[in-house]
Amino acid sequence: MRYAASAATALTVAALALTSCGATAPAASEPTEDNSSTGHIDTGMANGSPALADQLTAPTAESPQLAERVEAGELPELQDRMPAEAVTLIGKDGVGQYGGELQMAMNGNDDDSLIRRYAAYEPMVRWDGDWSSELTPGVARQWEVSEDATTYTFHLQEGIRWSDGEPFTSDDIVFGYQDVLMNEALTPGPTEYLMDPEGNWPEVTAIDEHTVELKFQAPHGLFLMQLARAEEDGKFHRFPRHYLEQFHADYNSDAEQMAEEEGYEDWADMFTAKGWVTLGTGFDSRWMNPELPQLNPWIIENPAYEGTRVTAVRNPYYWKVDEDGNQLPYIDRLVFDVFDSAEVIAFRAAAGNISYQDRHFDHDFRPLLAESMDEYDFSLIDVTSTDMNTLLFNFNHIHPDEQMREVFTDLNFKAGLSHALNRDEIIELVYFGQGEPAQAAPREGSPYYHEELATQYLDFDLDLAAEYLDEVLPDKDDDGRRLGPDGTPFTFAVDVATDRSVEHARVLELAQGHWAEVGITMEIQSMDRDLRNERRDAGEFDVYVRDGSAGLQDAILRPHWYMPYGDSGAYAWSWGSYYLDGEDAGEAPPQDSPAWRQWEIYDEILVTADQERQAELMHELLDVSAEAFWTIGVSTSPNRAGVVANDLRNAPHELFEASAYQNPGPSYPALWWWENPDEAVADDEEDAQEYVDEYEGEDLPE
């Protein structure tokens, strides 16, 4: 068999990803080729993403640019730069051709997440394009997990080299862990994904040149998922020891003097600028320092954070090939233009000046993109967001006012308000008829979908709403307004961040009228996001609204909408902080609160390695969520639209969007290629910036 696709076929180690050592992987399913006129290959990915082959391939060819450098003596021969047998990728449009540029748009200079998602999704283990439950090999070709989920052994892909040609080995991982992540001068905050559920750091050992072992004191059942999620894409193995030792005081006695000569505050300041994240800024050295060796398909050329264009060029030592042995990536250069307006980005896309992008396109942009795509030769990407709800009403369960707290924590009150919402009207008028009525629950298609939680208290029924509310606030004044426990009309205010979503303000205006029908007075308090969050963190709010996230695979990693967990679940932010960090960080809930039972279940999830058992426990946790009914939802989030140039091949036209997924990284941008690469050239930086003057503040079409 020449190649095989889908997560299930990604080497026999896939079945070990979340199970004990020695388990047997399911048999690989052999793909078939489509014999239609398109000639598309079935990669095994439902959304058409490229996939990992089950066999390695000897490198046979390289881009003309690199061949010229070899001829000029600037680079070693291909066989001396790559593994003898390289990781192999396959795409639906088959073997491609070299050349061209991929052009995207950043929303502000600090939008480096966009760079990371395209150029740097190279984790130890990774999601596949379909975001299935199986994890596939990344930098690690295979791994074993002990039965008690305390010991993780990773076998690295052999022959990988840093972008300067030096070998990548387990010593780089040990250096990154012991000398960077565990060095308080360089990493003062906890690297939480590396801590077991009891807060212990692992012992990290290089078994041999290509094998590294992590031994935790307590079981760490979600560790592999944490490695695959977006935020931790490079922290574990991004540190080239041979390059960074010169800036580290433990390895170079002259490091302080070097720092002073180069104008840094101290050696730690110099080290973070050269190879880590600058403290207090979030600026990532991968996008600032072109000399920093990396493992990614593209490496930085024109640095970020300081201008209006960022570029990245092909890594001559990238360690993956296509099925014919052609070294990847196909595309020569990534171009990221920097704007400070999502509307300007929308007009850039509408004019055909963005090659592929789903980030920063709101629902309101769809009409503009749809009316322009035929003229400018692009198509729309169907983007399934991890967001599981358009808007959540988070009533403050720890309100400082005892009477407000008593009402807000009463399930009858929330059930009554939920039945009083005319969700069909909201969906039609605000979301253009897209979406279905829904509560805060994982989406259909998620392994954690919970029908009862998703569908309870949804019917628009004013009589039923009144029955529930009569159990809590039975008395009314002459105008029909319900009276609170103190005998005055019961009123609450809703904090909404209008700088983040105009749609949320529109929903509240409709809800205000709906609830007035059942005697409830709601006031709308519009403010910017920072003030809204400040009030949330201080507990100085009645109701806090925002969209609901973590609705797919990430529900088990970020359960804050389903139980009090950290400060993100605003309905009980202090309880959630208590769970994570103890009484110094938050307030303990009453002993009869369902939060205690949920925390017990989640504690068990954290120490369970078996994926099926994790899913069972998550469903138990959501059973309690249904009983608690923490927050009121409105509707499922409609799919968003992105853009893809019609000439771009192997790029999926369906995509998931989530911070934990790092879209479109799992779809292997290194394998994308242009049908006509000579025409795929970014416009001039100066021309690109003219869009700011022309379109900033421009109204979008209805």
XYZ file of C-alpha atoms in Angstrom:
702
model
C 0.000 0.000 0.000
C 1.498 3.311 -1.061
C -0.280 5.528 1.422
C -3.110 5.496 3.907
C -5.100 8.274 5.468
C -7.215 9.350 8.432
C -6.289 9.478 12.075
C -6.847 5.771 12.460
C -4.117 4.989 9.969
C -1.483 7.358 11.331
C 0.864 4.607 12.433
C -0.119 1.987 14.915
C 0.653 4.321 17.785
C -2.558 6.308 17.353
C -4.473 3.864 19.502
C -1.918 4.351 22.245
C -2.557 8.067 22.382
C -4.970 7.955 25.280
C -4.702 4.357 26.425
C -2.294 2.210 28.302
C 0.982 0.871 26.935
C 0.648 -2.217 24.807
C -2.816 -1.605 23.381
C -3.504 -2.714 19.823
C -4.350 -0.151 17.180
C -7.342 -0.597 14.897
C -6.552 -1.843 11.426
C -5.756 0.837 8.886
C -8.380 1.432 6.252
C -6.959 1.665 2.755
C -8.008 4.820 0.884
C -9.413 4.783 -2.564
C -8.834 7.119 -5.458
C -11.764 8.965 -6.975
C -12.037 7.962 -10.624
C -14.142 10.989 -11.516
C -12.904 13.701 -13.828
C -11.560 15.698 -10.909
C -9.027 13.006 -10.068
C -9.302 13.873 -6.390
C -7.778 11.502 -3.854
C -9.736 10.286 -0.850
C -7.456 11.260 2.028
C -9.845 9.838 4.586
C -10.636 13.307 5.937
C -14.327 14.220 5.668
C -13.517 17.908 5.212
C -10.977 17.284 2.458
C -7.910 18.073 4.531
C -4.516 16.560 3.743
C -3.559 13.584 5.879
C -0.562 11.726 7.224
C 0.523 8.658 5.262
C 1.246 5.406 7.076
C 4.625 4.975 5.377
C 7.748 7.092 5.157
C 9.229 8.173 1.812
C 12.798 8.845 0.721
C 13.304 12.501 -0.335
C 13.812 12.805 -4.092
C 13.320 16.456 -5.099
C 13.336 20.019 -3.762
C 12.128 23.474 -4.777
C 14.015 25.297 -7.554
C 14.932 28.013 -5.048
C 16.707 25.534 -2.804
C 18.284 23.719 -5.750
C 19.872 27.028 -6.787
C 21.287 27.471 -3.302
C 22.702 23.965 -3.363
C 24.300 24.680 -6.740
C 25.813 27.889 -5.329
C 27.291 26.009 -2.374
C 25.020 27.736 0.166
C 23.219 24.549 1.214
C 24.090 20.848 1.530
C 22.540 18.358 -0.865
C 18.914 17.372 -0.211
C 19.871 13.943 1.153
C 22.166 15.632 3.697
C 19.424 17.964 4.924
C 16.593 15.491 5.444
C 15.799 12.125 7.026
C 16.614 9.148 4.824
C 12.938 8.204 5.166
C 10.749 11.267 5.689
C 7.267 11.825 7.117
C 4.872 11.760 4.183
C 1.694 13.785 3.554
C -1.050 13.245 1.001
C -3.666 15.698 -0.256
C -6.930 15.403 -2.140
C -5.461 17.210 -5.165
C -2.386 15.014 -5.334
C 1.248 15.924 -5.897
C 1.701 19.651 -6.356
C 4.204 22.107 -7.724
C 6.525 24.643 -6.159
C 6.169 28.401 -6.088
C 3.894 31.299 -5.265
C 3.030 33.158 -2.093
C 0.226 32.738 0.423
C -1.227 36.085 1.542
C -3.214 36.625 4.760
C -4.235 39.577 6.982
C -3.479 40.158 10.676
C -5.807 42.232 12.855
C -3.226 44.323 14.709
C 0.472 43.850 15.362
C -0.192 41.513 18.280
C -2.186 39.058 16.150
C 0.734 36.632 16.034
C -1.660 33.734 16.551
C -2.369 33.953 12.825
C 1.322 33.394 12.037
C 1.521 30.470 14.434
C -1.549 28.777 12.961
C -0.160 28.745 9.417
C 3.579 28.435 9.944
C 4.127 26.578 13.191
C 1.647 23.851 14.072
C 4.298 21.197 14.705
C 3.414 19.756 18.131
C 4.658 16.481 19.597
C 1.263 14.911 18.859
C -1.393 16.594 16.772
C -5.059 16.771 15.828
C -6.001 15.581 12.356
C -7.908 17.717 9.853
C -11.284 16.326 10.945
C -10.526 17.008 14.627
C -11.373 13.410 15.406
C -10.878 11.733 18.748
C -7.668 10.087 17.599
C -4.363 11.921 17.885
C -1.760 11.535 15.157
C 2.045 11.653 15.179
C 3.790 14.983 15.045
C 7.373 15.577 16.075
C 6.957 12.302 17.975
C 6.480 9.356 15.610
C 5.017 7.177 18.351
C 4.493 7.104 22.087
C 3.524 4.862 24.965
C 1.480 5.740 28.019
C 1.691 3.698 31.192
C -1.497 2.086 32.419
C -1.754 4.542 35.310
C -1.121 7.570 33.016
C 1.947 8.688 34.960
C 4.673 7.843 32.441
C 4.769 9.103 28.848
C 7.506 7.878 26.521
C 7.926 9.722 23.215
C 9.938 8.396 20.272
C 10.959 11.325 18.093
C 10.925 11.254 14.313
C 14.496 10.426 13.344
C 16.516 12.667 11.072
C 14.756 15.938 11.926
C 17.028 18.977 11.758
C 16.625 22.528 12.963
C 16.370 25.171 10.254
C 20.131 25.841 10.551
C 20.941 22.175 9.841
C 21.731 20.998 13.370
C 20.092 17.712 14.494
C 16.989 17.875 16.680
C 17.322 15.422 19.595
C 15.862 14.607 22.988
C 18.572 16.814 24.536
C 16.757 19.829 23.081
C 13.607 18.778 24.923
C 15.415 18.267 28.231
C 17.134 21.647 27.827
C 13.829 23.359 27.071
C 12.181 21.798 30.097
C 14.911 22.054 32.714
C 16.684 25.230 31.644
C 13.829 27.314 30.232
C 10.402 26.224 31.460
C 11.691 25.406 34.958
C 13.930 28.483 35.196
C 12.038 31.184 37.132
C 14.085 33.972 35.561
C 12.849 32.879 32.130
C 9.432 31.404 32.904
C 8.112 32.932 36.138
C 4.544 31.710 35.628
C 3.527 28.053 35.771
C 3.533 26.053 32.563
C 0.259 24.448 33.547
C -0.045 21.853 30.789
C 3.143 20.227 32.098
C 1.785 19.925 35.651
C -0.144 16.872 36.762
C -3.570 17.402 38.418
C -1.917 17.627 41.838
C 0.355 20.441 40.696
C 3.565 18.412 40.391
C 6.165 18.840 37.662
C 7.322 15.739 35.815
C 10.780 14.240 35.753
C 12.019 14.534 32.161
C 14.749 12.153 30.984
C 16.472 11.643 27.648
C 16.508 7.850 27.272
C 18.536 8.072 24.072
C 19.033 10.518 21.219
C 15.461 10.084 19.954
C 13.545 8.982 23.056
C 12.375 11.139 25.943
C 10.400 10.092 29.013
C 8.130 12.205 31.212
C 7.285 10.704 34.570
C 4.551 12.423 36.601
C 3.905 11.878 40.301
C 0.147 11.646 39.726
C -1.826 10.437 36.683
C -2.144 13.073 33.951
C -4.930 11.735 31.743
C -5.367 14.765 29.444
C -1.672 15.391 28.817
C -1.635 14.299 25.176
C -4.639 16.474 24.365
C -2.879 19.369 26.078
C 0.124 18.826 23.813
C -2.094 18.868 20.719
C -4.067 21.988 21.649
C -3.206 25.293 20.105
C -1.809 27.257 23.012
C 0.902 24.716 23.722
C 1.970 24.074 20.151
C 5.668 24.746 20.683
C 6.442 25.227 24.349
C 7.595 21.704 24.956
C 10.168 21.324 22.216
C 10.802 24.703 20.615
C 14.215 25.399 22.162
C 17.347 24.644 20.055
C 19.955 23.976 22.722
C 22.963 24.485 20.440
C 21.822 28.033 19.637
C 20.298 29.186 22.941
C 23.061 28.048 25.307
C 25.131 31.103 24.331
C 22.454 33.391 25.844
C 21.943 31.349 29.042
C 23.883 32.270 32.188
C 24.130 28.629 33.266
C 26.037 27.783 30.087
C 27.847 31.007 29.279
C 29.649 32.885 32.049
C 29.775 35.925 29.774
C 26.016 36.028 29.201
C 25.462 39.071 31.425
C 28.215 40.990 29.682
C 26.796 39.980 26.283
C 23.367 41.225 27.372
C 24.773 44.568 28.479
C 26.683 45.022 25.225
C 23.557 44.285 23.175
C 21.433 46.683 25.235
C 19.343 44.193 27.210
C 18.407 44.610 30.855
C 20.001 41.292 31.840
C 20.761 37.844 30.448
C 17.163 36.653 30.951
C 15.845 39.629 28.969
C 18.282 38.764 26.181
C 17.392 35.063 26.225
C 13.641 35.680 25.925
C 14.197 38.112 23.043
C 16.402 35.585 21.242
C 14.457 32.404 21.898
C 11.375 32.661 24.108
C 8.456 35.027 24.820
C 9.366 38.508 26.029
C 8.062 38.932 29.577
C 5.199 41.367 29.934
C 4.620 41.697 26.176
C 3.746 38.288 24.784
C 6.063 38.958 21.840
C 7.271 35.612 20.527
C 10.905 35.370 19.430
C 9.920 32.966 16.649
C 8.410 35.954 14.831
C 11.100 38.441 15.897
C 14.461 36.695 15.522
C 15.251 35.357 12.020
C 18.359 33.655 13.413
C 16.393 31.427 15.799
C 16.420 27.840 14.449
C 12.974 26.278 14.108
C 11.291 23.028 13.072
C 8.499 24.683 11.078
C 7.878 24.604 7.312
C 8.405 28.367 7.075
C 10.762 30.552 9.124
C 10.497 34.262 9.779
C 11.992 36.666 7.250
C 10.468 40.094 7.961
C 9.825 40.253 11.759
C 6.496 40.878 13.445
C 5.323 43.552 15.901
C 6.982 46.512 14.221
C 5.564 47.173 10.760
C 2.678 46.582 8.398
C 3.896 43.351 6.798
C 5.329 40.107 8.206
C 6.836 37.453 5.938
C 8.092 33.902 6.364
C 10.115 31.862 3.871
C 10.651 28.168 3.210
C 12.719 26.229 5.753
C 15.390 24.390 3.709
C 15.594 21.677 6.383
C 11.865 20.971 6.748
C 11.472 17.271 7.337
C 8.284 16.267 5.475
C 7.640 15.246 1.864
C 4.756 14.464 -0.462
C 4.023 10.946 -1.682
C 6.604 11.253 -4.481
C 9.342 12.392 -2.121
C 9.203 16.120 -2.970
C 10.358 18.157 0.013
C 7.691 20.416 1.495
C 6.481 23.111 1.672
C 5.401 23.780 -1.887
C 4.661 27.487 -1.376
C 7.701 29.776 -1.310
C 6.586 32.485 1.068
C 3.887 33.492 3.565
C 2.827 37.151 3.603
C 0.870 38.621 6.525
C -0.386 42.194 6.095
C -1.173 44.064 9.308
C -4.386 46.088 9.646
C -6.259 47.412 12.678
C -9.769 46.805 11.384
C -11.675 43.629 10.666
C -13.739 45.571 8.124
C -10.601 46.462 6.159
C -9.657 42.771 6.189
C -13.104 41.925 4.815
C -12.701 44.365 1.927
C -9.205 42.980 1.245
C -10.697 39.496 0.992
C -13.580 40.705 -1.173
C -11.058 42.079 -3.682
C -9.269 38.728 -3.927
C -6.199 39.824 -1.938
C -6.319 37.054 0.668
C -5.319 33.543 -0.399
C -6.844 31.549 2.447
C -8.235 32.725 5.776
C -11.090 32.152 8.184
C -9.894 34.260 11.106
C -11.435 37.746 11.640
C -14.472 37.218 9.380
C -17.693 37.934 11.286
C -21.148 36.778 10.183
C -21.846 40.283 8.860
C -19.089 39.875 6.252
C -20.774 37.037 4.374
C -22.882 39.234 2.005
C -19.818 41.260 0.976
C -17.776 38.125 0.302
C -20.599 36.298 -1.478
C -21.254 39.113 -3.935
C -17.532 39.449 -4.774
C -16.303 35.895 -5.074
C -17.156 35.234 -8.722
C -15.537 38.453 -9.922
C -12.368 37.943 -7.890
C -12.032 34.167 -8.303
C -12.347 32.875 -4.763
C -14.763 30.643 -2.872
C -16.159 30.647 0.638
C -14.856 28.292 3.314
C -17.540 26.775 5.527
C -16.175 27.321 9.049
C -17.583 25.296 11.940
C -16.751 27.183 15.102
C -16.165 25.504 18.427
C -18.500 28.162 19.807
C -21.582 26.285 20.947
C -23.863 29.269 21.571
C -24.386 32.741 20.193
C -25.013 34.311 23.598
C -25.062 33.099 27.199
C -26.800 34.883 30.062
C -24.543 34.385 33.094
C -26.436 35.320 36.240
C -24.092 36.098 39.116
C -24.461 33.132 41.480
C -22.171 34.818 44.011
C -23.828 38.232 43.870
C -22.896 40.395 46.907
C -26.591 41.215 47.408
C -28.149 38.280 49.269
C -31.586 38.765 47.701
C -30.191 38.908 44.163
C -28.095 35.838 44.837
C -31.144 33.947 46.121
C -33.109 34.710 42.962
C -30.278 34.130 40.511
C -29.443 30.701 41.937
C -33.057 29.518 41.780
C -33.504 27.155 38.842
C -37.161 28.201 38.492
C -36.099 31.782 37.798
C -33.710 30.810 35.012
C -36.158 28.250 33.569
C -38.894 30.892 33.482
C -36.729 33.437 31.697
C -35.575 30.769 29.248
C -39.152 29.850 28.288
C -39.942 33.564 27.843
C -37.251 34.022 25.174
C -38.591 33.954 21.621
C -35.492 32.329 20.169
C -36.979 31.860 16.705
C -37.459 35.618 16.440
C -33.893 36.266 17.646
C -32.439 33.777 15.158
C -34.420 35.275 12.276
C -33.786 38.959 13.020
C -30.220 38.854 14.378
C -28.626 35.754 12.851
C -30.326 35.764 9.422
C -32.178 32.544 10.175
C -28.981 30.596 10.878
C -28.786 28.340 13.931
C -31.191 26.467 16.173
C -32.495 27.230 19.702
C -30.006 25.768 22.183
C -28.701 25.957 25.720
C -25.041 25.987 26.769
C -23.955 22.483 25.769
C -21.409 20.761 23.513
C -22.466 20.846 19.872
C -23.913 17.944 17.936
C -20.944 16.143 16.434
C -18.920 16.513 19.610
C -18.175 13.247 21.432
C -19.637 14.989 24.486
C -22.983 16.061 23.012
C -25.656 15.933 25.752
C -29.187 16.177 24.404
C -30.958 17.018 27.670
C -28.559 19.837 28.524
C -28.751 21.228 24.986
C -32.551 21.193 24.661
C -34.089 21.802 28.099
C -36.323 24.852 28.773
C -36.224 25.932 25.112
C -39.911 26.127 24.159
C -41.237 29.670 23.793
C -44.196 29.478 26.178
C -45.182 32.577 28.132
C -47.702 30.691 30.290
C -45.096 28.102 31.282
C -42.574 30.884 31.867
C -45.025 32.587 34.226
C -45.565 29.347 36.156
C -41.841 28.998 36.810
C -41.436 32.657 37.750
C -44.434 32.488 40.111
C -42.423 30.002 42.180
C -39.767 32.643 42.789
C -41.321 36.104 42.342
C -45.095 35.628 42.703
C -46.076 39.211 43.579
C -46.595 42.012 41.031
C -47.297 45.728 41.116
C -50.148 47.467 39.315
C -48.080 47.622 36.102
C -47.498 43.869 36.093
C -43.852 44.100 37.163
C -42.719 41.300 39.418
C -41.630 42.315 42.899
C -38.429 41.155 44.528
C -38.124 39.837 48.086
C -37.870 43.458 49.307
C -41.227 44.400 47.764
C -39.831 46.640 45.010
C -39.892 45.866 41.248
C -37.247 43.262 40.541
C -34.692 44.661 38.097
C -31.296 43.494 36.956
C -28.676 44.889 34.572
C -26.841 43.013 31.811
C -23.226 43.914 30.970
C -22.498 43.637 27.247
C -19.262 44.414 25.389
C -20.432 46.284 22.304
C -16.894 46.610 20.957
C -16.823 42.825 20.535
C -20.250 42.082 19.074
C -23.026 44.330 17.816
C -25.122 41.162 17.559
C -25.162 40.711 21.334
C -26.655 44.161 21.856
C -29.356 43.364 19.297
C -30.212 40.111 21.102
C -30.514 41.955 24.413
C -32.915 44.504 22.944
C -35.204 41.681 21.856
C -34.824 39.779 25.146
C -35.669 42.952 27.033
C -39.072 42.979 25.370
C -39.599 39.247 25.793
C -38.982 39.374 29.536
C -41.133 42.451 30.028
C -44.047 40.279 28.834
C -43.632 38.134 31.977
C -43.034 41.035 34.363
C -39.235 41.078 34.445
C -37.360 44.352 33.946
C -33.903 44.092 32.409
C -31.526 47.001 31.820
C -28.784 46.928 29.183
C -25.360 48.256 30.204
C -23.124 48.671 27.164
C -19.384 48.974 27.712
C -16.069 47.953 26.185
C -14.690 44.479 26.726
C -12.012 45.497 29.234
C -14.518 47.167 31.559
C -16.907 44.247 31.242
C -14.140 41.857 32.257
C -13.023 44.084 35.127
C -16.557 44.063 36.527
C -16.735 40.307 36.062
C -13.456 39.701 37.863
C -14.532 41.917 40.749
C -17.947 40.242 40.970
C -19.586 43.651 40.498
C -22.254 42.670 37.993
C -25.754 41.224 37.827
C -25.554 39.432 34.499
C -22.610 39.053 32.124
C -23.107 38.016 28.514
C -20.803 36.652 25.842
C -20.800 33.824 23.327
C -20.239 30.265 24.493
C -17.029 28.480 23.500
C -15.550 24.975 23.950
C -18.272 23.095 22.145
C -16.357 20.359 20.326
C -13.339 18.227 21.318
C -12.201 21.077 23.556
C -15.195 20.750 25.889
C -13.262 18.330 28.085
C -10.230 20.631 28.149
C -12.137 23.859 28.862
C -15.279 22.904 30.817
C -15.918 26.392 32.240
C -19.406 26.756 30.721
C -20.486 23.377 32.097
C -19.164 23.697 35.644
C -17.455 26.407 37.723
C -13.874 26.271 36.427
C -11.531 29.255 36.629
C -12.788 32.785 36.125
C -14.079 32.249 32.566
C -17.400 30.807 33.722
C -18.751 34.162 34.865
C -21.877 32.750 36.551
C -19.676 31.518 39.428
C -16.200 32.852 38.681
C -15.055 32.860 42.308
C -16.114 29.247 42.815
C -14.185 28.288 39.717
C -11.074 30.054 40.990
C -11.463 28.248 44.303
C -11.499 24.907 42.466
C -8.317 25.649 40.552
C -6.291 27.600 43.100
C -7.831 27.213 46.548
C -9.355 29.541 49.110
C -6.762 32.258 48.552
C -8.036 32.674 44.981
C -11.786 32.279 45.365
C -14.833 31.465 47.420
C -16.035 27.967 48.265
C -19.611 27.234 47.149
C -22.289 26.111 49.628
C -22.049 22.477 50.599
C -25.260 21.641 48.714
C -23.974 23.139 45.457
C -23.783 20.742 42.482
C -20.322 22.182 41.789
C -18.792 19.824 44.374
C -20.084 16.735 42.554
C -18.888 18.068 39.211
C -15.412 18.733 40.611
C -15.219 15.157 41.883
C -16.068 13.870 38.404
C -13.595 16.172 36.673
C -10.864 15.188 39.123
C -11.413 11.617 37.979
C -11.242 12.662 34.314
C -7.885 14.306 34.936
C -6.322 11.080 36.195
C -7.959 8.732 33.669
C -5.988 7.719 30.588
C -8.678 5.646 28.873
C -10.485 7.818 26.327
C -13.788 5.925 26.495
C -13.867 6.277 30.267
C -13.089 9.982 29.949
C -16.118 10.393 27.677
C -18.343 8.466 30.113
C -17.248 10.690 32.965
C -17.767 13.819 30.893
C -21.350 12.750 30.234
C -21.838 12.257 33.978
C -20.509 15.757 34.543
C -22.956 17.119 31.969
C -25.810 15.251 33.680
C -25.126 17.427 36.702
C -24.873 20.505 34.460
C -28.405 19.802 33.262
C -29.607 19.620 36.856
C -27.811 22.828 37.807
C -28.744 24.807 34.660
C -25.930 27.252 35.282
C -26.540 29.608 32.366
C -29.192 30.435 29.767
C -28.273 29.997 26.113
C -29.910 31.391 22.985
C -28.948 29.445 19.854
C -26.289 27.353 18.185
C -23.557 29.422 16.595
C -24.015 29.546 12.817
C -21.133 28.515 10.658
C -18.927 31.397 9.616
C -17.377 32.019 6.230
C -13.747 32.244 5.226
C -12.139 32.684 1.829
C -10.018 30.417 -0.357
C -8.570 31.311 -3.759
C -9.928 29.026 -6.464
C -6.404 28.359 -7.697
C -5.185 26.961 -4.357
C -4.977 23.166 -4.168
C -5.064 20.686 -1.256
C -6.530 23.397 1.003
C -9.815 22.311 2.655
C -13.032 24.220 1.932
C -14.449 23.113 5.281
C -12.695 23.981 8.513
C -12.989 23.957 12.277
C -12.256 27.111 14.259
C -11.028 26.960 17.844
C -8.167 28.248 19.931
C -7.520 24.652 21.000
C -7.404 23.491 17.364
C -5.109 26.145 15.850
C -6.876 26.249 12.519
C -5.799 25.744 9.800
C -2.602 24.121 11.145
C -3.963 20.552 11.398
C -4.759 20.757 7.664
C -1.036 20.827 6.780
C -0.562 24.158 4.920
C 2.890 22.857 3.899
C 1.096 20.596 1.386
C -1.004 23.347 -0.225
C 0.025 24.378 -3.735
C -0.912 26.774 -6.497
C -2.253 25.718 -9.885
C -0.586 28.818 -11.385
C 2.200 29.752 -8.954
C 3.611 32.536 -11.130
C 0.344 34.439 -10.688
C 0.143 33.836 -6.932
C 2.194 36.832 -5.827
C 1.238 39.213 -3.013
C 0.540 42.825 -3.883
C 3.002 45.507 -2.771
C 2.968 46.431 0.909
C 2.239 50.059 0.049
C -0.712 49.066 -2.152
C -2.065 46.818 0.578
C -2.029 49.625 3.128
C -4.038 51.887 0.830
C -7.050 49.793 1.856
C -6.871 51.403 5.295
C -7.559 54.881 3.912
C -10.104 53.649 1.412
C -12.196 51.251 3.466
C -11.748 51.960 7.186
C -15.188 52.875 8.502
C -16.873 51.814 5.257
C -20.325 50.296 5.713
C -20.716 46.631 4.845
C -23.524 45.622 2.471
C -26.737 44.412 4.108
